[in-house]
């Protein structure tokens, strides 16, 4: 299957409320339509996680922030632009998203992906896509595709073929929490 067919199939599965396993700018991840509460529930079920455990949304551009965040501090755009590695920003006041995706305090983690497949996926899908590590709660995050468990492989509706044979180490990423007033709290460097 070529790249375009892989992308098309992944988008179709997302549109139908299914789960995909796909490469990102950090680790391989489990993905679904971030705006679909039932799809989000299926991710929690597959990972054996409690609802409202924190998950990240991937978007193709910071222009999407305003659709899913009540108030985006101006500094957010500078932080994303200047980041030297993938950066998840936890924003206060998520909106237009299912309750089971928002953290208990109403916040939401969003990362602008720059990896070719996940970027094209978000752009073609036109909605945010969930990214959460491809492991069951309590197990180590897989370093590469070949370390993903049969439970995860068998629990998704589509496994992307692109980049499966790569043996590179996962890219480290940062996490910050950004308050409406612009205060930044570093969660993970």
mmCIF file with all atom_site columns, C-alpha atoms in Angstrom:
data_model
loop_
_atom_site.group_PDB
_atom_site.id
_atom_site.type_symbol
_atom_site.label_atom_id
_atom_site.label_alt_id
_atom_site.label_comp_id
_atom_site.label_asym_id
_atom_site.label_entity_id
_atom_site.label_seq_id
_atom_site.pdbx_PDB_ins_code
_atom_site.Cartn_x
_atom_site.Cartn_y
_atom_site.Cartn_z
_atom_site.occupancy
_atom_site.B_iso_or_equiv
_atom_site.pdbx_formal_charge
_atom_site.auth_seq_id
_atom_site.auth_comp_id
_atom_site.auth_asym_id
_atom_site.auth_atom_id
_atom_site.pdbx_PDB_model_num
ATOM 1   C CA . UNK A 1 1   ? 0.000   0.000  0.000  1.00 0.00 ? 1   UNK A CA 1
ATOM 2   C CA . UNK A 1 2   ? 1.427   3.395  -0.895 1.00 0.00 ? 2   UNK A CA 1
ATOM 3   C CA . UNK A 1 3   ? 1.521   6.500  1.306  1.00 0.00 ? 3   UNK A CA 1
ATOM 4   C CA . UNK A 1 4   ? -1.592  8.144  -0.209 1.00 0.00 ? 4   UNK A CA 1
ATOM 5   C CA . UNK A 1 5   ? -3.687  4.957  0.087  1.00 0.00 ? 5   UNK A CA 1
ATOM 6   C CA . UNK A 1 6   ? -2.488  4.532  3.684  1.00 0.00 ? 6   UNK A CA 1
ATOM 7   C CA . UNK A 1 7   ? -3.489  8.123  4.459  1.00 0.00 ? 7   UNK A CA 1
ATOM 8   C CA . UNK A 1 8   ? -6.877  7.743  2.780  1.00 0.00 ? 8   UNK A CA 1
ATOM 9   C CA . UNK A 1 9   ? -7.674  4.543  4.697  1.00 0.00 ? 9   UNK A CA 1
ATOM 10  C CA . UNK A 1 10  ? -6.625  6.095  8.032  1.00 0.00 ? 10  UNK A CA 1
ATOM 11  C CA . UNK A 1 11  ? -8.900  9.108  7.416  1.00 0.00 ? 11  UNK A CA 1
ATOM 12  C CA . UNK A 1 12  ? -11.835 6.815  6.506  1.00 0.00 ? 12  UNK A CA 1
ATOM 13  C CA . UNK A 1 13  ? -11.410 4.885  9.765  1.00 0.00 ? 13  UNK A CA 1
ATOM 14  C CA . UNK A 1 14  ? -11.309 8.140  11.772 1.00 0.00 ? 14  UNK A CA 1
ATOM 15  C CA . UNK A 1 15  ? -14.462 9.385  10.010 1.00 0.00 ? 15  UNK A CA 1
ATOM 16  C CA . UNK A 1 16  ? -16.241 6.160  10.982 1.00 0.00 ? 16  UNK A CA 1
ATOM 17  C CA . UNK A 1 17  ? -15.318 6.574  14.664 1.00 0.00 ? 17  UNK A CA 1
ATOM 18  C CA . UNK A 1 18  ? -12.620 3.893  14.565 1.00 0.00 ? 18  UNK A CA 1
ATOM 19  C CA . UNK A 1 19  ? -9.174  3.666  16.112 1.00 0.00 ? 19  UNK A CA 1
ATOM 20  C CA . UNK A 1 20  ? -5.895  3.805  14.220 1.00 0.00 ? 20  UNK A CA 1
ATOM 21  C CA . UNK A 1 21  ? -2.295  3.040  15.095 1.00 0.00 ? 21  UNK A CA 1
ATOM 22  C CA . UNK A 1 22  ? -0.061  5.604  13.436 1.00 0.00 ? 22  UNK A CA 1
ATOM 23  C CA . UNK A 1 23  ? 3.413   7.196  13.448 1.00 0.00 ? 23  UNK A CA 1
ATOM 24  C CA . UNK A 1 24  ? 3.829   10.673 14.901 1.00 0.00 ? 24  UNK A CA 1
ATOM 25  C CA . UNK A 1 25  ? 6.555   13.180 15.692 1.00 0.00 ? 25  UNK A CA 1
ATOM 26  C CA . UNK A 1 26  ? 7.327   11.286 18.930 1.00 0.00 ? 26  UNK A CA 1
ATOM 27  C CA . UNK A 1 27  ? 6.139   7.685  19.443 1.00 0.00 ? 27  UNK A CA 1
ATOM 28  C CA . UNK A 1 28  ? 3.726   5.496  17.530 1.00 0.00 ? 28  UNK A CA 1
ATOM 29  C CA . UNK A 1 29  ? 0.304   6.361  18.858 1.00 0.00 ? 29  UNK A CA 1
ATOM 30  C CA . UNK A 1 30  ? -3.277  5.252  19.112 1.00 0.00 ? 30  UNK A CA 1
ATOM 31  C CA . UNK A 1 31  ? -5.510  7.773  17.417 1.00 0.00 ? 31  UNK A CA 1
ATOM 32  C CA . UNK A 1 32  ? -9.162  8.614  16.935 1.00 0.00 ? 32  UNK A CA 1
ATOM 33  C CA . UNK A 1 33  ? -11.387 11.578 16.166 1.00 0.00 ? 33  UNK A CA 1
ATOM 34  C CA . UNK A 1 34  ? -10.833 13.879 19.149 1.00 0.00 ? 34  UNK A CA 1
ATOM 35  C CA . UNK A 1 35  ? -14.342 15.304 18.754 1.00 0.00 ? 35  UNK A CA 1
ATOM 36  C CA . UNK A 1 36  ? -16.064 11.904 18.991 1.00 0.00 ? 36  UNK A CA 1
ATOM 37  C CA . UNK A 1 37  ? -16.850 10.902 22.610 1.00 0.00 ? 37  UNK A CA 1
ATOM 38  C CA . UNK A 1 38  ? -17.505 7.259  21.698 1.00 0.00 ? 38  UNK A CA 1
ATOM 39  C CA . UNK A 1 39  ? -14.184 6.961  19.844 1.00 0.00 ? 39  UNK A CA 1
ATOM 40  C CA . UNK A 1 40  ? -12.366 8.532  22.811 1.00 0.00 ? 40  UNK A CA 1
ATOM 41  C CA . UNK A 1 41  ? -14.082 6.016  25.114 1.00 0.00 ? 41  UNK A CA 1
ATOM 42  C CA . UNK A 1 42  ? -12.792 3.161  22.917 1.00 0.00 ? 42  UNK A CA 1
ATOM 43  C CA . UNK A 1 43  ? -9.226  4.433  23.335 1.00 0.00 ? 43  UNK A CA 1
ATOM 44  C CA . UNK A 1 44  ? -9.556  4.430  27.133 1.00 0.00 ? 44  UNK A CA 1
ATOM 45  C CA . UNK A 1 45  ? -11.008 0.930  26.956 1.00 0.00 ? 45  UNK A CA 1
ATOM 46  C CA . UNK A 1 46  ? -8.180  -0.392 24.758 1.00 0.00 ? 46  UNK A CA 1
ATOM 47  C CA . UNK A 1 47  ? -5.518  1.155  26.988 1.00 0.00 ? 47  UNK A CA 1
ATOM 48  C CA . UNK A 1 48  ? -7.377  -0.020 30.125 1.00 0.00 ? 48  UNK A CA 1
ATOM 49  C CA . UNK A 1 49  ? -7.309  3.573  31.395 1.00 0.00 ? 49  UNK A CA 1
ATOM 50  C CA . UNK A 1 50  ? -9.868  5.487  33.375 1.00 0.00 ? 50  UNK A CA 1
ATOM 51  C CA . UNK A 1 51  ? -11.934 8.038  31.474 1.00 0.00 ? 51  UNK A CA 1
ATOM 52  C CA . UNK A 1 52  ? -10.507 11.535 31.684 1.00 0.00 ? 52  UNK A CA 1
ATOM 53  C CA . UNK A 1 53  ? -6.903  10.337 31.900 1.00 0.00 ? 53  UNK A CA 1
ATOM 54  C CA . UNK A 1 54  ? -4.919  12.915 30.026 1.00 0.00 ? 54  UNK A CA 1
ATOM 55  C CA . UNK A 1 55  ? -4.524  12.437 26.286 1.00 0.00 ? 55  UNK A CA 1
ATOM 56  C CA . UNK A 1 56  ? -3.074  14.760 23.682 1.00 0.00 ? 56  UNK A CA 1
ATOM 57  C CA . UNK A 1 57  ? -4.693  16.059 20.508 1.00 0.00 ? 57  UNK A CA 1
ATOM 58  C CA . UNK A 1 58  ? -2.577  16.516 17.410 1.00 0.00 ? 58  UNK A CA 1
ATOM 59  C CA . UNK A 1 59  ? -3.365  19.339 15.002 1.00 0.00 ? 59  UNK A CA 1
ATOM 60  C CA . UNK A 1 60  ? -1.703  20.425 11.766 1.00 0.00 ? 60  UNK A CA 1
ATOM 61  C CA . UNK A 1 61  ? -1.470  24.115 12.658 1.00 0.00 ? 61  UNK A CA 1
ATOM 62  C CA . UNK A 1 62  ? -1.732  26.460 15.615 1.00 0.00 ? 62  UNK A CA 1
ATOM 63  C CA . UNK A 1 63  ? -4.635  28.162 13.787 1.00 0.00 ? 63  UNK A CA 1
ATOM 64  C CA . UNK A 1 64  ? -6.775  25.285 15.074 1.00 0.00 ? 64  UNK A CA 1
ATOM 65  C CA . UNK A 1 65  ? -6.215  26.318 18.709 1.00 0.00 ? 65  UNK A CA 1
ATOM 66  C CA . UNK A 1 66  ? -9.083  28.821 18.675 1.00 0.00 ? 66  UNK A CA 1
ATOM 67  C CA . UNK A 1 67  ? -11.574 26.119 17.672 1.00 0.00 ? 67  UNK A CA 1
ATOM 68  C CA . UNK A 1 68  ? -10.779 23.995 20.728 1.00 0.00 ? 68  UNK A CA 1
ATOM 69  C CA . UNK A 1 69  ? -9.508  26.390 23.418 1.00 0.00 ? 69  UNK A CA 1
ATOM 70  C CA . UNK A 1 70  ? -11.612 29.064 25.161 1.00 0.00 ? 70  UNK A CA 1
ATOM 71  C CA . UNK A 1 71  ? -8.822  31.624 25.329 1.00 0.00 ? 71  UNK A CA 1
ATOM 72  C CA . UNK A 1 72  ? -5.403  31.182 23.695 1.00 0.00 ? 72  UNK A CA 1
ATOM 73  C CA . UNK A 1 73  ? -2.657  33.285 25.297 1.00 0.00 ? 73  UNK A CA 1
ATOM 74  C CA . UNK A 1 74  ? -0.552  35.076 22.646 1.00 0.00 ? 74  UNK A CA 1
ATOM 75  C CA . UNK A 1 75  ? 2.624   33.485 23.990 1.00 0.00 ? 75  UNK A CA 1
ATOM 76  C CA . UNK A 1 76  ? 1.355   30.063 22.848 1.00 0.00 ? 76  UNK A CA 1
ATOM 77  C CA . UNK A 1 77  ? 2.152   30.854 19.222 1.00 0.00 ? 77  UNK A CA 1
ATOM 78  C CA . UNK A 1 78  ? 5.711   31.939 20.057 1.00 0.00 ? 78  UNK A CA 1
ATOM 79  C CA . UNK A 1 79  ? 6.318   28.855 22.183 1.00 0.00 ? 79  UNK A CA 1
ATOM 80  C CA . UNK A 1 80  ? 5.182   26.540 19.373 1.00 0.00 ? 80  UNK A CA 1
ATOM 81  C CA . UNK A 1 81  ? 7.247   28.387 16.778 1.00 0.00 ? 81  UNK A CA 1
ATOM 82  C CA . UNK A 1 82  ? 10.416  28.406 18.905 1.00 0.00 ? 82  UNK A CA 1
ATOM 83  C CA . UNK A 1 83  ? 10.199  24.824 20.206 1.00 0.00 ? 83  UNK A CA 1
ATOM 84  C CA . UNK A 1 84  ? 13.169  22.705 19.125 1.00 0.00 ? 84  UNK A CA 1
ATOM 85  C CA . UNK A 1 85  ? 11.395  19.425 19.854 1.00 0.00 ? 85  UNK A CA 1
ATOM 86  C CA . UNK A 1 86  ? 7.731   18.397 19.795 1.00 0.00 ? 86  UNK A CA 1
ATOM 87  C CA . UNK A 1 87  ? 5.838   20.385 22.424 1.00 0.00 ? 87  UNK A CA 1
ATOM 88  C CA . UNK A 1 88  ? 2.488   19.575 23.981 1.00 0.00 ? 88  UNK A CA 1
ATOM 89  C CA . UNK A 1 89  ? 0.773   22.629 25.419 1.00 0.00 ? 89  UNK A CA 1
ATOM 90  C CA . UNK A 1 90  ? -1.897  22.093 28.059 1.00 0.00 ? 90  UNK A CA 1
ATOM 91  C CA . UNK A 1 91  ? -4.451  24.869 27.706 1.00 0.00 ? 91  UNK A CA 1
ATOM 92  C CA . UNK A 1 92  ? -7.085  25.829 30.272 1.00 0.00 ? 92  UNK A CA 1
ATOM 93  C CA . UNK A 1 93  ? -10.657 25.744 29.044 1.00 0.00 ? 93  UNK A CA 1
ATOM 94  C CA . UNK A 1 94  ? -11.035 23.254 26.227 1.00 0.00 ? 94  UNK A CA 1
ATOM 95  C CA . UNK A 1 95  ? -14.153 23.699 24.085 1.00 0.00 ? 95  UNK A CA 1
ATOM 96  C CA . UNK A 1 96  ? -16.019 21.872 21.302 1.00 0.00 ? 96  UNK A CA 1
ATOM 97  C CA . UNK A 1 97  ? -14.634 18.605 22.649 1.00 0.00 ? 97  UNK A CA 1
ATOM 98  C CA . UNK A 1 98  ? -16.246 15.688 24.471 1.00 0.00 ? 98  UNK A CA 1
ATOM 99  C CA . UNK A 1 99  ? -16.202 15.805 28.273 1.00 0.00 ? 99  UNK A CA 1
ATOM 100 C CA . UNK A 1 100 ? -14.384 12.470 28.468 1.00 0.00 ? 100 UNK A CA 1
ATOM 101 C CA . UNK A 1 101 ? -11.412 13.989 26.618 1.00 0.00 ? 101 UNK A CA 1
ATOM 102 C CA . UNK A 1 102 ? -11.016 17.068 28.806 1.00 0.00 ? 102 UNK A CA 1
ATOM 103 C CA . UNK A 1 103 ? -8.939  16.752 31.971 1.00 0.00 ? 103 UNK A CA 1
ATOM 104 C CA . UNK A 1 104 ? -10.882 17.076 35.224 1.00 0.00 ? 104 UNK A CA 1
ATOM 105 C CA . UNK A 1 105 ? -10.021 20.790 35.402 1.00 0.00 ? 105 UNK A CA 1
ATOM 106 C CA . UNK A 1 106 ? -11.354 21.318 31.846 1.00 0.00 ? 106 UNK A CA 1
ATOM 107 C CA . UNK A 1 107 ? -7.898  21.623 30.287 1.00 0.00 ? 107 UNK A CA 1
ATOM 108 C CA . UNK A 1 108 ? -6.697  19.941 27.096 1.00 0.00 ? 108 UNK A CA 1
ATOM 109 C CA . UNK A 1 109 ? -3.246  19.030 25.757 1.00 0.00 ? 109 UNK A CA 1
ATOM 110 C CA . UNK A 1 110 ? -2.578  19.989 22.129 1.00 0.00 ? 110 UNK A CA 1
ATOM 111 C CA . UNK A 1 111 ? 0.516   19.442 19.992 1.00 0.00 ? 111 UNK A CA 1
ATOM 112 C CA . UNK A 1 112 ? 1.139   20.835 16.516 1.00 0.00 ? 112 UNK A CA 1
ATOM 113 C CA . UNK A 1 113 ? 2.689   17.898 14.689 1.00 0.00 ? 113 UNK A CA 1
ATOM 114 C CA . UNK A 1 114 ? 5.371   18.386 12.089 1.00 0.00 ? 114 UNK A CA 1
ATOM 115 C CA . UNK A 1 115 ? 5.925   14.705 11.226 1.00 0.00 ? 115 UNK A CA 1
ATOM 116 C CA . UNK A 1 116 ? 4.806   14.172 7.592  1.00 0.00 ? 116 UNK A CA 1
ATOM 117 C CA . UNK A 1 117 ? 2.202   11.420 8.074  1.00 0.00 ? 117 UNK A CA 1
ATOM 118 C CA . UNK A 1 118 ? 0.493   12.724 11.216 1.00 0.00 ? 118 UNK A CA 1
ATOM 119 C CA . UNK A 1 119 ? 0.550   16.271 9.794  1.00 0.00 ? 119 UNK A CA 1
ATOM 120 C CA . UNK A 1 120 ? -1.089  15.130 6.532  1.00 0.00 ? 120 UNK A CA 1
ATOM 121 C CA . UNK A 1 121 ? -3.575  13.041 8.523  1.00 0.00 ? 121 UNK A CA 1
ATOM 122 C CA . UNK A 1 122 ? -4.664  16.040 10.629 1.00 0.00 ? 122 UNK A CA 1
ATOM 123 C CA . UNK A 1 123 ? -4.840  18.272 7.572  1.00 0.00 ? 123 UNK A CA 1
ATOM 124 C CA . UNK A 1 124 ? -6.869  15.805 5.489  1.00 0.00 ? 124 UNK A CA 1
ATOM 125 C CA . UNK A 1 125 ? -9.157  14.863 8.405  1.00 0.00 ? 125 UNK A CA 1
ATOM 126 C CA . UNK A 1 126 ? -9.728  18.558 9.263  1.00 0.00 ? 126 UNK A CA 1
ATOM 127 C CA . UNK A 1 127 ? -10.185 17.803 12.937 1.00 0.00 ? 127 UNK A CA 1
ATOM 128 C CA . UNK A 1 128 ? -7.800  17.079 15.789 1.00 0.00 ? 128 UNK A CA 1
ATOM 129 C CA . UNK A 1 129 ? -6.646  13.486 16.139 1.00 0.00 ? 129 UNK A CA 1
ATOM 130 C CA . UNK A 1 130 ? -5.994  11.878 19.509 1.00 0.00 ? 130 UNK A CA 1
ATOM 131 C CA . UNK A 1 131 ? -2.449  10.808 20.206 1.00 0.00 ? 131 UNK A CA 1
ATOM 132 C CA . UNK A 1 132 ? -1.717  8.568  23.134 1.00 0.00 ? 132 UNK A CA 1
ATOM 133 C CA . UNK A 1 133 ? 1.154   6.134  23.430 1.00 0.00 ? 133 UNK A CA 1
ATOM 134 C CA . UNK A 1 134 ? 0.515   2.706  21.937 1.00 0.00 ? 134 UNK A CA 1
ATOM 135 C CA . UNK A 1 135 ? 0.566   0.732  25.165 1.00 0.00 ? 135 UNK A CA 1
ATOM 136 C CA . UNK A 1 136 ? -1.771  -0.627 27.805 1.00 0.00 ? 136 UNK A CA 1
ATOM 137 C CA . UNK A 1 137 ? -1.795  1.372  31.056 1.00 0.00 ? 137 UNK A CA 1
ATOM 138 C CA . UNK A 1 138 ? 1.116   0.328  33.263 1.00 0.00 ? 138 UNK A CA 1
ATOM 139 C CA . UNK A 1 139 ? 3.237   -1.084 30.415 1.00 0.00 ? 139 UNK A CA 1
ATOM 140 C CA . UNK A 1 140 ? 6.249   0.738  28.982 1.00 0.00 ? 140 UNK A CA 1
ATOM 141 C CA . UNK A 1 141 ? 5.689   2.914  25.925 1.00 0.00 ? 141 UNK A CA 1
ATOM 142 C CA . UNK A 1 142 ? 6.996   1.102  22.846 1.00 0.00 ? 142 UNK A CA 1
ATOM 143 C CA . UNK A 1 143 ? 10.228  2.477  21.428 1.00 0.00 ? 143 UNK A CA 1
ATOM 144 C CA . UNK A 1 144 ? 9.317   1.488  17.890 1.00 0.00 ? 144 UNK A CA 1
ATOM 145 C CA . UNK A 1 145 ? 6.626   -0.264 15.915 1.00 0.00 ? 145 UNK A CA 1
ATOM 146 C CA . UNK A 1 146 ? 8.141   -3.701 16.582 1.00 0.00 ? 146 UNK A CA 1
ATOM 147 C CA . UNK A 1 147 ? 7.627   -3.211 20.347 1.00 0.00 ? 147 UNK A CA 1
ATOM 148 C CA . UNK A 1 148 ? 3.865   -2.617 20.155 1.00 0.00 ? 148 UNK A CA 1
ATOM 149 C CA . UNK A 1 149 ? 1.890   -5.357 21.922 1.00 0.00 ? 149 UNK A CA 1
ATOM 150 C CA . UNK A 1 150 ? -0.533  -7.711 20.208 1.00 0.00 ? 150 UNK A CA 1
ATOM 151 C CA . UNK A 1 151 ? -3.268  -6.312 22.467 1.00 0.00 ? 151 UNK A CA 1
ATOM 152 C CA . UNK A 1 152 ? -2.861  -2.868 20.914 1.00 0.00 ? 152 UNK A CA 1
ATOM 153 C CA . UNK A 1 153 ? -2.297  -4.149 17.354 1.00 0.00 ? 153 UNK A CA 1
ATOM 154 C CA . UNK A 1 154 ? -5.449  -6.276 17.573 1.00 0.00 ? 154 UNK A CA 1
ATOM 155 C CA . UNK A 1 155 ? -7.513  -3.576 19.283 1.00 0.00 ? 155 UNK A CA 1
ATOM 156 C CA . UNK A 1 156 ? -7.354  -0.903 16.593 1.00 0.00 ? 156 UNK A CA 1
ATOM 157 C CA . UNK A 1 157 ? -9.327  -0.784 13.362 1.00 0.00 ? 157 UNK A CA 1
ATOM 158 C CA . UNK A 1 158 ? -6.403  0.184  11.151 1.00 0.00 ? 158 UNK A CA 1
ATOM 159 C CA . UNK A 1 159 ? -2.620  -0.011 11.424 1.00 0.00 ? 159 UNK A CA 1
ATOM 160 C CA . UNK A 1 160 ? -0.769  2.491  9.248  1.00 0.00 ? 160 UNK A CA 1
ATOM 161 C CA . UNK A 1 161 ? 1.943   0.867  7.133  1.00 0.00 ? 161 UNK A CA 1
ATOM 162 C CA . UNK A 1 162 ? 4.091   3.980  6.721  1.00 0.00 ? 162 UNK A CA 1
ATOM 163 C CA . UNK A 1 163 ? 7.303   3.953  8.843  1.00 0.00 ? 163 UNK A CA 1
ATOM 164 C CA . UNK A 1 164 ? 6.719   0.518  10.389 1.00 0.00 ? 164 UNK A CA 1
ATOM 165 C CA . UNK A 1 165 ? 10.212  -0.656 9.483  1.00 0.00 ? 165 UNK A CA 1
ATOM 166 C CA . UNK A 1 166 ? 12.062  2.304  11.005 1.00 0.00 ? 166 UNK A CA 1
ATOM 167 C CA . UNK A 1 167 ? 14.314  1.498  13.937 1.00 0.00 ? 167 UNK A CA 1
ATOM 168 C CA . UNK A 1 168 ? 15.046  5.044  15.103 1.00 0.00 ? 168 UNK A CA 1
ATOM 169 C CA . UNK A 1 169 ? 14.604  5.889  18.757 1.00 0.00 ? 169 UNK A CA 1
ATOM 170 C CA . UNK A 1 170 ? 11.451  7.818  19.653 1.00 0.00 ? 170 UNK A CA 1
ATOM 171 C CA . UNK A 1 171 ? 11.841  11.589 19.747 1.00 0.00 ? 171 UNK A CA 1
ATOM 172 C CA . UNK A 1 172 ? 11.646  13.137 23.224 1.00 0.00 ? 172 UNK A CA 1
ATOM 173 C CA . UNK A 1 173 ? 8.961   15.761 23.701 1.00 0.00 ? 173 UNK A CA 1
ATOM 174 C CA . UNK A 1 174 ? 8.151   18.501 26.152 1.00 0.00 ? 174 UNK A CA 1
ATOM 175 C CA . UNK A 1 175 ? 4.931   19.314 27.977 1.00 0.00 ? 175 UNK A CA 1
ATOM 176 C CA . UNK A 1 176 ? 4.007   22.710 29.383 1.00 0.00 ? 176 UNK A CA 1
ATOM 177 C CA . UNK A 1 177 ? 0.868   24.036 31.000 1.00 0.00 ? 177 UNK A CA 1
ATOM 178 C CA . UNK A 1 178 ? -0.085  27.494 29.811 1.00 0.00 ? 178 UNK A CA 1
ATOM 179 C CA . UNK A 1 179 ? -2.452  29.613 31.854 1.00 0.00 ? 179 UNK A CA 1
ATOM 180 C CA . UNK A 1 180 ? -4.753  32.221 30.317 1.00 0.00 ? 180 UNK A CA 1
ATOM 181 C CA . UNK A 1 181 ? -2.598  34.993 31.811 1.00 0.00 ? 181 UNK A CA 1
ATOM 182 C CA . UNK A 1 182 ? 0.465   33.607 30.012 1.00 0.00 ? 182 UNK A CA 1
ATOM 183 C CA . UNK A 1 183 ? 2.087   31.878 33.002 1.00 0.00 ? 183 UNK A CA 1
ATOM 184 C CA . UNK A 1 184 ? 4.024   28.803 31.935 1.00 0.00 ? 184 UNK A CA 1
ATOM 185 C CA . UNK A 1 185 ? 4.528   25.693 34.045 1.00 0.00 ? 185 UNK A CA 1
ATOM 186 C CA . UNK A 1 186 ? 7.001   23.112 32.738 1.00 0.00 ? 186 UNK A CA 1
ATOM 187 C CA . UNK A 1 187 ? 5.575   19.613 33.184 1.00 0.00 ? 187 UNK A CA 1
ATOM 188 C CA . UNK A 1 188 ? 8.179   17.650 31.182 1.00 0.00 ? 188 UNK A CA 1
ATOM 189 C CA . UNK A 1 189 ? 11.355  19.051 29.647 1.00 0.00 ? 189 UNK A CA 1
#
